[in-house]
Tab-separated table of C-alpha atoms and ligand atoms in Angstrom:
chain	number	residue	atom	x	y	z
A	1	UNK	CA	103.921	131.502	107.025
A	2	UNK	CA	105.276	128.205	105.105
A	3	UNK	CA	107.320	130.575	102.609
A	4	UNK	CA	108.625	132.281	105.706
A	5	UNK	CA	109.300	129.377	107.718
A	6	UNK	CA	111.557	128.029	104.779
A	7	UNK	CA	113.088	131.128	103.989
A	8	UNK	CA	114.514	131.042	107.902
A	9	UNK	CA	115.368	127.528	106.717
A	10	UNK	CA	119.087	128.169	107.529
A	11	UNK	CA	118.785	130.297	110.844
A	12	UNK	CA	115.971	127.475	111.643
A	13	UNK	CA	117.961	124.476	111.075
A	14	UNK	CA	121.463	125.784	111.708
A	15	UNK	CA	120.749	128.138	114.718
A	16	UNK	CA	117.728	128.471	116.440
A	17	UNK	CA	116.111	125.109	116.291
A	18	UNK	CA	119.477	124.507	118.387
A	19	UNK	CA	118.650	126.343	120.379
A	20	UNK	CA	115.330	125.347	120.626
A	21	UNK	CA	117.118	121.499	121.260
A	22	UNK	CA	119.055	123.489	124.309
A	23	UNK	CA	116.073	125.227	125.253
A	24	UNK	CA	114.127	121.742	124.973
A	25	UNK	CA	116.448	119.257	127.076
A	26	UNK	CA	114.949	119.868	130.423
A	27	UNK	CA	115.224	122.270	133.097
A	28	UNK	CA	117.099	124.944	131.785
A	29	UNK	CA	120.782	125.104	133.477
A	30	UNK	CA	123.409	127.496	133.687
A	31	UNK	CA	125.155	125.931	131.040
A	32	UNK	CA	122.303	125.970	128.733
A	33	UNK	CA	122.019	129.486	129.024
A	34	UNK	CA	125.748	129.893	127.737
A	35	UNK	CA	124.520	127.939	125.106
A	36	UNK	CA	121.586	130.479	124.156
A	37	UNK	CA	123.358	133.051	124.522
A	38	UNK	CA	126.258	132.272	122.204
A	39	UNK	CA	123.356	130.545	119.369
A	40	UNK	CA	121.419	134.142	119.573
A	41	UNK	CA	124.378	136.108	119.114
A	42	UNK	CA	125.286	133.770	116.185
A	43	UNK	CA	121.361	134.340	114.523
A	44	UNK	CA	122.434	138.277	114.298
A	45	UNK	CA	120.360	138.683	117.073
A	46	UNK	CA	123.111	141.193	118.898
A	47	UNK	CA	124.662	142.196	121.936
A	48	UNK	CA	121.620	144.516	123.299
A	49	UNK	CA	118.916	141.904	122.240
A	50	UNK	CA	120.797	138.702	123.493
A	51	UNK	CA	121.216	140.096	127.052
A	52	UNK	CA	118.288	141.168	127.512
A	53	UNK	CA	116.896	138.000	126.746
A	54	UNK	CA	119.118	136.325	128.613
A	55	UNK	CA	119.075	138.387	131.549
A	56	UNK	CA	115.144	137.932	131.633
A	57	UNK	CA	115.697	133.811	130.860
A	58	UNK	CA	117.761	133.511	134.501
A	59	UNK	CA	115.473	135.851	136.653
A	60	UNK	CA	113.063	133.169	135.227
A	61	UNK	CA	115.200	130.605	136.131
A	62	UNK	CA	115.794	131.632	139.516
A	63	UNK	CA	111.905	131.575	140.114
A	64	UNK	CA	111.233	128.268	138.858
A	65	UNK	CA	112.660	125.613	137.063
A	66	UNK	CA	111.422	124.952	133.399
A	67	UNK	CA	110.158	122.199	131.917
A	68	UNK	CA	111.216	121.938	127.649
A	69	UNK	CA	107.337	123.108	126.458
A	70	UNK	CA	107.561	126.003	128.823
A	71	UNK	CA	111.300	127.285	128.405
A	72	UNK	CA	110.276	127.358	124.487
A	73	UNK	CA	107.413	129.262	125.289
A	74	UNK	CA	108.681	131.739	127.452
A	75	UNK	CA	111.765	132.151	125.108
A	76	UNK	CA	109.116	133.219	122.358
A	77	UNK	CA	107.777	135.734	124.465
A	78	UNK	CA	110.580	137.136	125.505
A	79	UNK	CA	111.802	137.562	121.609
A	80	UNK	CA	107.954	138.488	121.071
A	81	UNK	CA	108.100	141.243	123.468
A	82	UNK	CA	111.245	142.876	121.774
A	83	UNK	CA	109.554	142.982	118.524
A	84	UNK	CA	106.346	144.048	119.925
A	85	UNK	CA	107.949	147.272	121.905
A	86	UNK	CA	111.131	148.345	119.537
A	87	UNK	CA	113.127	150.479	121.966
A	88	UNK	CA	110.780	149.773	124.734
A	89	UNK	CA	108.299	151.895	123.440
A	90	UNK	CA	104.507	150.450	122.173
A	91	UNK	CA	103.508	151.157	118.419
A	92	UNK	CA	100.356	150.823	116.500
A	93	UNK	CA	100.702	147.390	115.098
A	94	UNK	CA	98.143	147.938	112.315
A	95	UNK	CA	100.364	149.759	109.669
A	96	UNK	CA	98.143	150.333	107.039
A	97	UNK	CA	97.298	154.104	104.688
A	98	UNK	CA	95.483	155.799	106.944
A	99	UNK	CA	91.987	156.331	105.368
A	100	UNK	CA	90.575	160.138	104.040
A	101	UNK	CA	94.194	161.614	104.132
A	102	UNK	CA	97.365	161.521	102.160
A	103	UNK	CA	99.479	159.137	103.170
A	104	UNK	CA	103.273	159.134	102.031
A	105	UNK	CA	105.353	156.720	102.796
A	106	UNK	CA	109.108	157.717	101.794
A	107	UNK	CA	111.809	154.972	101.262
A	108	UNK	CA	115.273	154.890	101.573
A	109	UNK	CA	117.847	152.563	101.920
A	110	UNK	CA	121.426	151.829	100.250
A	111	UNK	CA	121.851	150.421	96.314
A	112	UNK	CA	120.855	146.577	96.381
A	113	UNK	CA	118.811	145.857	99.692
A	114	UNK	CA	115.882	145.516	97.465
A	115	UNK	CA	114.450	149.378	97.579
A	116	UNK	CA	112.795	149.046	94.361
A	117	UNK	CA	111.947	145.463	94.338
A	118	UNK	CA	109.653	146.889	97.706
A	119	UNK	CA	108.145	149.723	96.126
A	120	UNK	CA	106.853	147.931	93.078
A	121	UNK	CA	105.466	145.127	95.915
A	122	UNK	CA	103.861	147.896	98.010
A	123	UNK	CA	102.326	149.350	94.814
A	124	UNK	CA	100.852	146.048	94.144
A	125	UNK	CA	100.043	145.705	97.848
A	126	UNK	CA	97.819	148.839	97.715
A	127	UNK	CA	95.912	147.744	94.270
A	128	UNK	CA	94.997	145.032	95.871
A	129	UNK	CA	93.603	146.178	99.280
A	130	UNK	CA	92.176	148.977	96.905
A	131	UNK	CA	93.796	151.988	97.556
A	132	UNK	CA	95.094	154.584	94.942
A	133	UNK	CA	98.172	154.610	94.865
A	134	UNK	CA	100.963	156.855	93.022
A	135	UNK	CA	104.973	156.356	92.793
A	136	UNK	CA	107.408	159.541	93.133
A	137	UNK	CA	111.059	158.395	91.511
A	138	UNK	CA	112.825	160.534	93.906
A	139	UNK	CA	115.860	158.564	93.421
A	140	UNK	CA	117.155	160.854	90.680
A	141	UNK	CA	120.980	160.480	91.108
A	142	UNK	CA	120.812	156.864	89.118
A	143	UNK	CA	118.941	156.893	85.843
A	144	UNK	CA	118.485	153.738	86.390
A	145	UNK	CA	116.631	153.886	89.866
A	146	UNK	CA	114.117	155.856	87.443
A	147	UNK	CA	113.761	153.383	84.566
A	148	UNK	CA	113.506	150.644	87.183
A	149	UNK	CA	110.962	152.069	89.432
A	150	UNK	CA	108.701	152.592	85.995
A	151	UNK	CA	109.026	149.549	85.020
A	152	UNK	CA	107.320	148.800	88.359
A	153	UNK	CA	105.084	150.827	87.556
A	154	UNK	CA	103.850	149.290	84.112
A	155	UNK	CA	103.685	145.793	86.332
A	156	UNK	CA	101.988	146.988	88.904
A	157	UNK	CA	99.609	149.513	86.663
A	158	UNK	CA	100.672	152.420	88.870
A	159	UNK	CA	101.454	155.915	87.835
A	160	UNK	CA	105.040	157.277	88.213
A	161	UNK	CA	106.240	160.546	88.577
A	162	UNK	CA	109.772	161.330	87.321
A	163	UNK	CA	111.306	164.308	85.692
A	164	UNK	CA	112.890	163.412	82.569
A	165	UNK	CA	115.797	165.757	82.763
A	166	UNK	CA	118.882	164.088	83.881
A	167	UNK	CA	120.190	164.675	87.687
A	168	UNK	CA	116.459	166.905	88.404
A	169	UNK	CA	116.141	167.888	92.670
A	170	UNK	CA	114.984	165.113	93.749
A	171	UNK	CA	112.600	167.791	95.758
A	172	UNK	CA	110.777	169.472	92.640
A	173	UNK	CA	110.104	165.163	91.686
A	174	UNK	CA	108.519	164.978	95.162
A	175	UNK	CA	106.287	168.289	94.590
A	176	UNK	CA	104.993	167.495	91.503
A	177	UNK	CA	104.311	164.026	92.854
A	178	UNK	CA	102.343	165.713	95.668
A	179	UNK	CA	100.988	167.436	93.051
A	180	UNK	CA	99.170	165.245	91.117
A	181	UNK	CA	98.808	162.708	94.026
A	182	UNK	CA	96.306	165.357	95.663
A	183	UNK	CA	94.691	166.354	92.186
A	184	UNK	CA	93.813	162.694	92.082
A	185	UNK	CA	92.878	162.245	95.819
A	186	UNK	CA	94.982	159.129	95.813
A	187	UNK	CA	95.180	157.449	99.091
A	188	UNK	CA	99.298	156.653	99.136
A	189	UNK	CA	102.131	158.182	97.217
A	190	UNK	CA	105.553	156.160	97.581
A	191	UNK	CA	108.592	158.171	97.170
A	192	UNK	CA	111.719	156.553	96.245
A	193	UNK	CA	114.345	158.201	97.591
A	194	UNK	CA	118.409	158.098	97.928
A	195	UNK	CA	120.585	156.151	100.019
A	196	UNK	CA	124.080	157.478	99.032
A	197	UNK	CA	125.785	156.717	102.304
A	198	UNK	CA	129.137	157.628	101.172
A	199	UNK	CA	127.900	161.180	101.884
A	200	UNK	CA	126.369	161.265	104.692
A	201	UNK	CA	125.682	165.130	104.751
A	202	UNK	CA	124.430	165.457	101.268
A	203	UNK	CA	121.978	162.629	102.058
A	204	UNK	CA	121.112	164.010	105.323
A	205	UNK	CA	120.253	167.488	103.405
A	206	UNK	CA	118.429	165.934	100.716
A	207	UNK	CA	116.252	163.482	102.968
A	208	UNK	CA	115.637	166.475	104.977
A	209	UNK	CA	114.499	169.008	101.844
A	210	UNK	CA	112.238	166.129	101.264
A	211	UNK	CA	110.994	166.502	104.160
A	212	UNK	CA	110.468	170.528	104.208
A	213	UNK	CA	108.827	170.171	100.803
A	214	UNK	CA	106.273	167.267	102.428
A	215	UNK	CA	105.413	169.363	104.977
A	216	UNK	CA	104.786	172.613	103.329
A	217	UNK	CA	102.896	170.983	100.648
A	218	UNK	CA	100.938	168.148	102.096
A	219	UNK	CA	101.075	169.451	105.898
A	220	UNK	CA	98.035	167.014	106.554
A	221	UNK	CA	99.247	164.232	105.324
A	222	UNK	CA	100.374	161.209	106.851
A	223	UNK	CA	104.148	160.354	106.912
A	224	UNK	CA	105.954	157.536	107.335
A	225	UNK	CA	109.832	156.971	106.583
A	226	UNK	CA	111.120	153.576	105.723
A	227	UNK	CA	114.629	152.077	105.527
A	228	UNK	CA	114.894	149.335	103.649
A	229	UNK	CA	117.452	147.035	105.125
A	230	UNK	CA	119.071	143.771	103.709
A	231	UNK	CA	118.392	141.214	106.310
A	232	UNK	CA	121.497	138.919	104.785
A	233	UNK	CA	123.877	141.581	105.914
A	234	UNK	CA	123.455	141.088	109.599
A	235	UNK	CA	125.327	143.147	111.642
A	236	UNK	CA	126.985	145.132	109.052
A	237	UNK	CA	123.385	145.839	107.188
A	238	UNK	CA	122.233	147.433	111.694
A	239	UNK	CA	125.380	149.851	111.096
A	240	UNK	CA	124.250	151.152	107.559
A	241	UNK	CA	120.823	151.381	109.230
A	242	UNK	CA	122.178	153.397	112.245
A	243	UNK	CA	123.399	155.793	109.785
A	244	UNK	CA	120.064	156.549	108.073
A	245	UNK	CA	118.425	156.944	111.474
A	246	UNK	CA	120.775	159.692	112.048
A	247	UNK	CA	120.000	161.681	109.284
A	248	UNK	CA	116.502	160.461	108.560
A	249	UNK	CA	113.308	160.937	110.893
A	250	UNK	CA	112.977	156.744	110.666
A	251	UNK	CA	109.306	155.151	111.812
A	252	UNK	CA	109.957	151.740	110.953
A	253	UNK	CA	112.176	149.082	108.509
A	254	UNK	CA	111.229	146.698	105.629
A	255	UNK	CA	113.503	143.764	106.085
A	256	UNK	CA	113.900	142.325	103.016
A	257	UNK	CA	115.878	138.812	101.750
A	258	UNK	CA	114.610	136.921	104.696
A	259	UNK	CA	114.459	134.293	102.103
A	260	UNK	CA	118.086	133.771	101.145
A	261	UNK	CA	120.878	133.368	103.420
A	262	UNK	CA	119.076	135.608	106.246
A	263	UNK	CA	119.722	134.795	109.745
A	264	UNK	CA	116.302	136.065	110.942
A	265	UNK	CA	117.173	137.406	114.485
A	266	UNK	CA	118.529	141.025	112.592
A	267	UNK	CA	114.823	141.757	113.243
A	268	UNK	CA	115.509	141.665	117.040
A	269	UNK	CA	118.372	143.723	116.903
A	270	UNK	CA	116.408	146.248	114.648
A	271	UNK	CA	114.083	146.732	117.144
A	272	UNK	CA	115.612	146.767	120.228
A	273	UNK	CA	118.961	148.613	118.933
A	274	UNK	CA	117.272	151.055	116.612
A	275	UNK	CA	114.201	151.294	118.754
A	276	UNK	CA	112.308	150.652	115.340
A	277	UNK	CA	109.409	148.774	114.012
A	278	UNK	CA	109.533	146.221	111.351
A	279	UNK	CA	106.524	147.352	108.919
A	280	UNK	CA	106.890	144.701	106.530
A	281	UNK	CA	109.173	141.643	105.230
A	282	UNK	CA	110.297	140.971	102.111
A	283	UNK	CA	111.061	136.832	101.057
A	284	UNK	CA	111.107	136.780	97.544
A	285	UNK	CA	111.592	138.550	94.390
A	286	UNK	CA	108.425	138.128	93.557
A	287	UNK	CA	105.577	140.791	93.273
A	288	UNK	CA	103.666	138.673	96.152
A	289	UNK	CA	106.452	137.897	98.104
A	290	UNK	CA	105.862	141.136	100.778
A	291	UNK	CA	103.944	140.936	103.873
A	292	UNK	CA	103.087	143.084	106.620
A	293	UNK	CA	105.156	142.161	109.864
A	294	UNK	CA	103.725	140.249	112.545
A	295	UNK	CA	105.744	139.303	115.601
A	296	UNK	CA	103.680	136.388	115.943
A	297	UNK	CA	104.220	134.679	112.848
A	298	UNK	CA	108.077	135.860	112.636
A	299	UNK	CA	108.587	134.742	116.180
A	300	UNK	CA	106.549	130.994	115.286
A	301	UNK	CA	108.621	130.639	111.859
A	302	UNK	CA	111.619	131.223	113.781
A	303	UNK	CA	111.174	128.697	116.364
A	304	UNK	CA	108.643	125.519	115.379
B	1	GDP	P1	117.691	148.623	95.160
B	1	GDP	O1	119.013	148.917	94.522
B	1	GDP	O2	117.739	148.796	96.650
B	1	GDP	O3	116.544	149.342	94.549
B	1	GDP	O4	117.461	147.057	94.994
B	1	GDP	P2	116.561	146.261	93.964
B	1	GDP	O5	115.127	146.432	94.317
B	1	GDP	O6	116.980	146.561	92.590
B	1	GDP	O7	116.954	144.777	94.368
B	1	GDP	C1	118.266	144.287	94.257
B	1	GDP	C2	118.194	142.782	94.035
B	1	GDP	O8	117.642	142.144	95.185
B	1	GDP	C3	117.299	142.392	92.870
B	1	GDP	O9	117.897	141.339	92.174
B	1	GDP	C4	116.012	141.942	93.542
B	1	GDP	O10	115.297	140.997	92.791
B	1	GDP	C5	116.542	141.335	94.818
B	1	GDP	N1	115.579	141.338	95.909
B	1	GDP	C6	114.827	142.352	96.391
B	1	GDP	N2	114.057	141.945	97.431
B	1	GDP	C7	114.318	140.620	97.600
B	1	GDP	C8	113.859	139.625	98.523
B	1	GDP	O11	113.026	139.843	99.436
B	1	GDP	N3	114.382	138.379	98.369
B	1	GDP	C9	115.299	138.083	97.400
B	1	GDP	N4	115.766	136.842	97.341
B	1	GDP	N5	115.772	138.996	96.550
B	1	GDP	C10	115.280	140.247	96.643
């Protein structure tokens, strides 16, 4: 929570602990409203998120008048409540492999948000909560996704599959990761896989041949699809990410950065614009520095 909280150092002290000061003053006003409004928007929080909150902060207000304590804690529930029900909808907040299946979570995400970097800190998430794990390099138009994911691999003492041939199907790397992931009853295969967004249509057929080959092969196990997402790109990083849940069947994000220049509130515009759940957060480069998301702690780093 501490290398959280000072990872939102900037949105903390530049944006929302104003906010917090607005929030704070007294009974909340009109013009302190304006105020949160315009700091939220600032935090990357977005349009969607910021009137919703707002709308809900002045039916509130209308009630009853707040004291400081009160408006801060309402204002944390109302952000909790947007990352607690992405797109209005309740998830399972336990993300974790399901146990006595196959679990494959794929990955995708554009060059440079930190795709690898979050497969090799899975991997070493998994050995140690003790699962098996296996990595497919399904990433096969750069060699050097490949060389990079291995090296993961040797750091995180995790098998990778790869075809050595130069620009393999990324589908044949996925079956014989299947493969081998069910000869050795491992409990999660990762698959690394593309994020060309240049072309949208040859990444939408090549997530979705992916997909085909998952199903056919391993129609029992459990899927999940992750897009990796850049938290310092704000707004721009939602649009790539609106994109990708076009062509790809998305179930949640992996926000990653959140300890550089990161204005934390992307998260709430993740989940209520993309109707997805963050999974896990990245703060670091680091092997450690992944963590599963929790509303609660993002919401308290945020704002304390
Ligand atoms: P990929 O191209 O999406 O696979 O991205 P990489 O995993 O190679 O990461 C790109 C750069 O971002 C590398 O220098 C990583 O060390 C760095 N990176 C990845 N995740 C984080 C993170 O959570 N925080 C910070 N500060 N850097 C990260």
């Amino acid at each position: 929570l501490q290398q959280l909280r000072q990872g939102l150092g900037k949105t903390r002290r530049g944006l929302i602990n104003q906010l917090k000061a607005v929030v704070g003053q007294g009974p909340l006003n009109e013009e302190a409203i304006l105020e949160v409004e315009s700091l939220l928007l600032q935090a990357d929080v977005g349009v969607e998120a910021t009137d919703r909150i707002i709308e809900q902060l002045q039916s509130k207000l209308r009630q009853e008048s707040l004291p400081p304590e009160q408006a801060i804690a309402y204002l944390k529930q109302l952000l909790r409540d947007i990352l607690d029900y992405p797109g209005g909808k309740a998830y399972d907040t336990t993300f974790a492999p399901q146990p006595d299946v196959l679990n494959i979570w794929m990955l995708t995400g554009v060059n440079g948000v930190g795709k690898t970097t979050t497969i090799g800190k899975l991997a070493h998430l998994a050995k140690t909560s003790d699962y098996q794990c296996l990595i497919g390099a399904a990433d096969t138009f750069r060699a050097a996704a490949v060389e990079q994911v291995k090296v993961w691999g040797e750091r995180t003492g995790t098998e990778v599959i790869a075809n050595p041939s130069k620009n393999t199907d990324p589908a044949a790397v996925v079956y014989d990761a299947i493969t081998a992931a069910q000869s050795r009853k491992v409990d999660l295969l990762l698959v690394d896989t593309a994020g060309r967004l240049q072309n949208k249509k040859n990444l939408m057929e090549e997530l979705s041949k992916i997909r085909r080959i998952i199903d056919k092969k391993a129609p029992d196990a459990k899927v999940e699809s992750l897009l990796v997402l850049d938290a310092t790109l704000g707004q721009n990083g939602l649009r790539q990410a609106q994109v990708f849940a076009e062509v790809a069947q998305l179930s949640g994000v992996v926000l990653t950065k959140l300890d550089g220049t990161a204005k934390g509130g992307v998260a709430l515009a993740v989940s209520q614009q993309l109707g997805l759940p963050i999974r896990f957060i990245g703060a670091g480069e680091g092997i450690e520095d992944l963590r599963p998301f929790s509303s609660y702690e993002f919401v308290e780093a945020l704002i304390s």
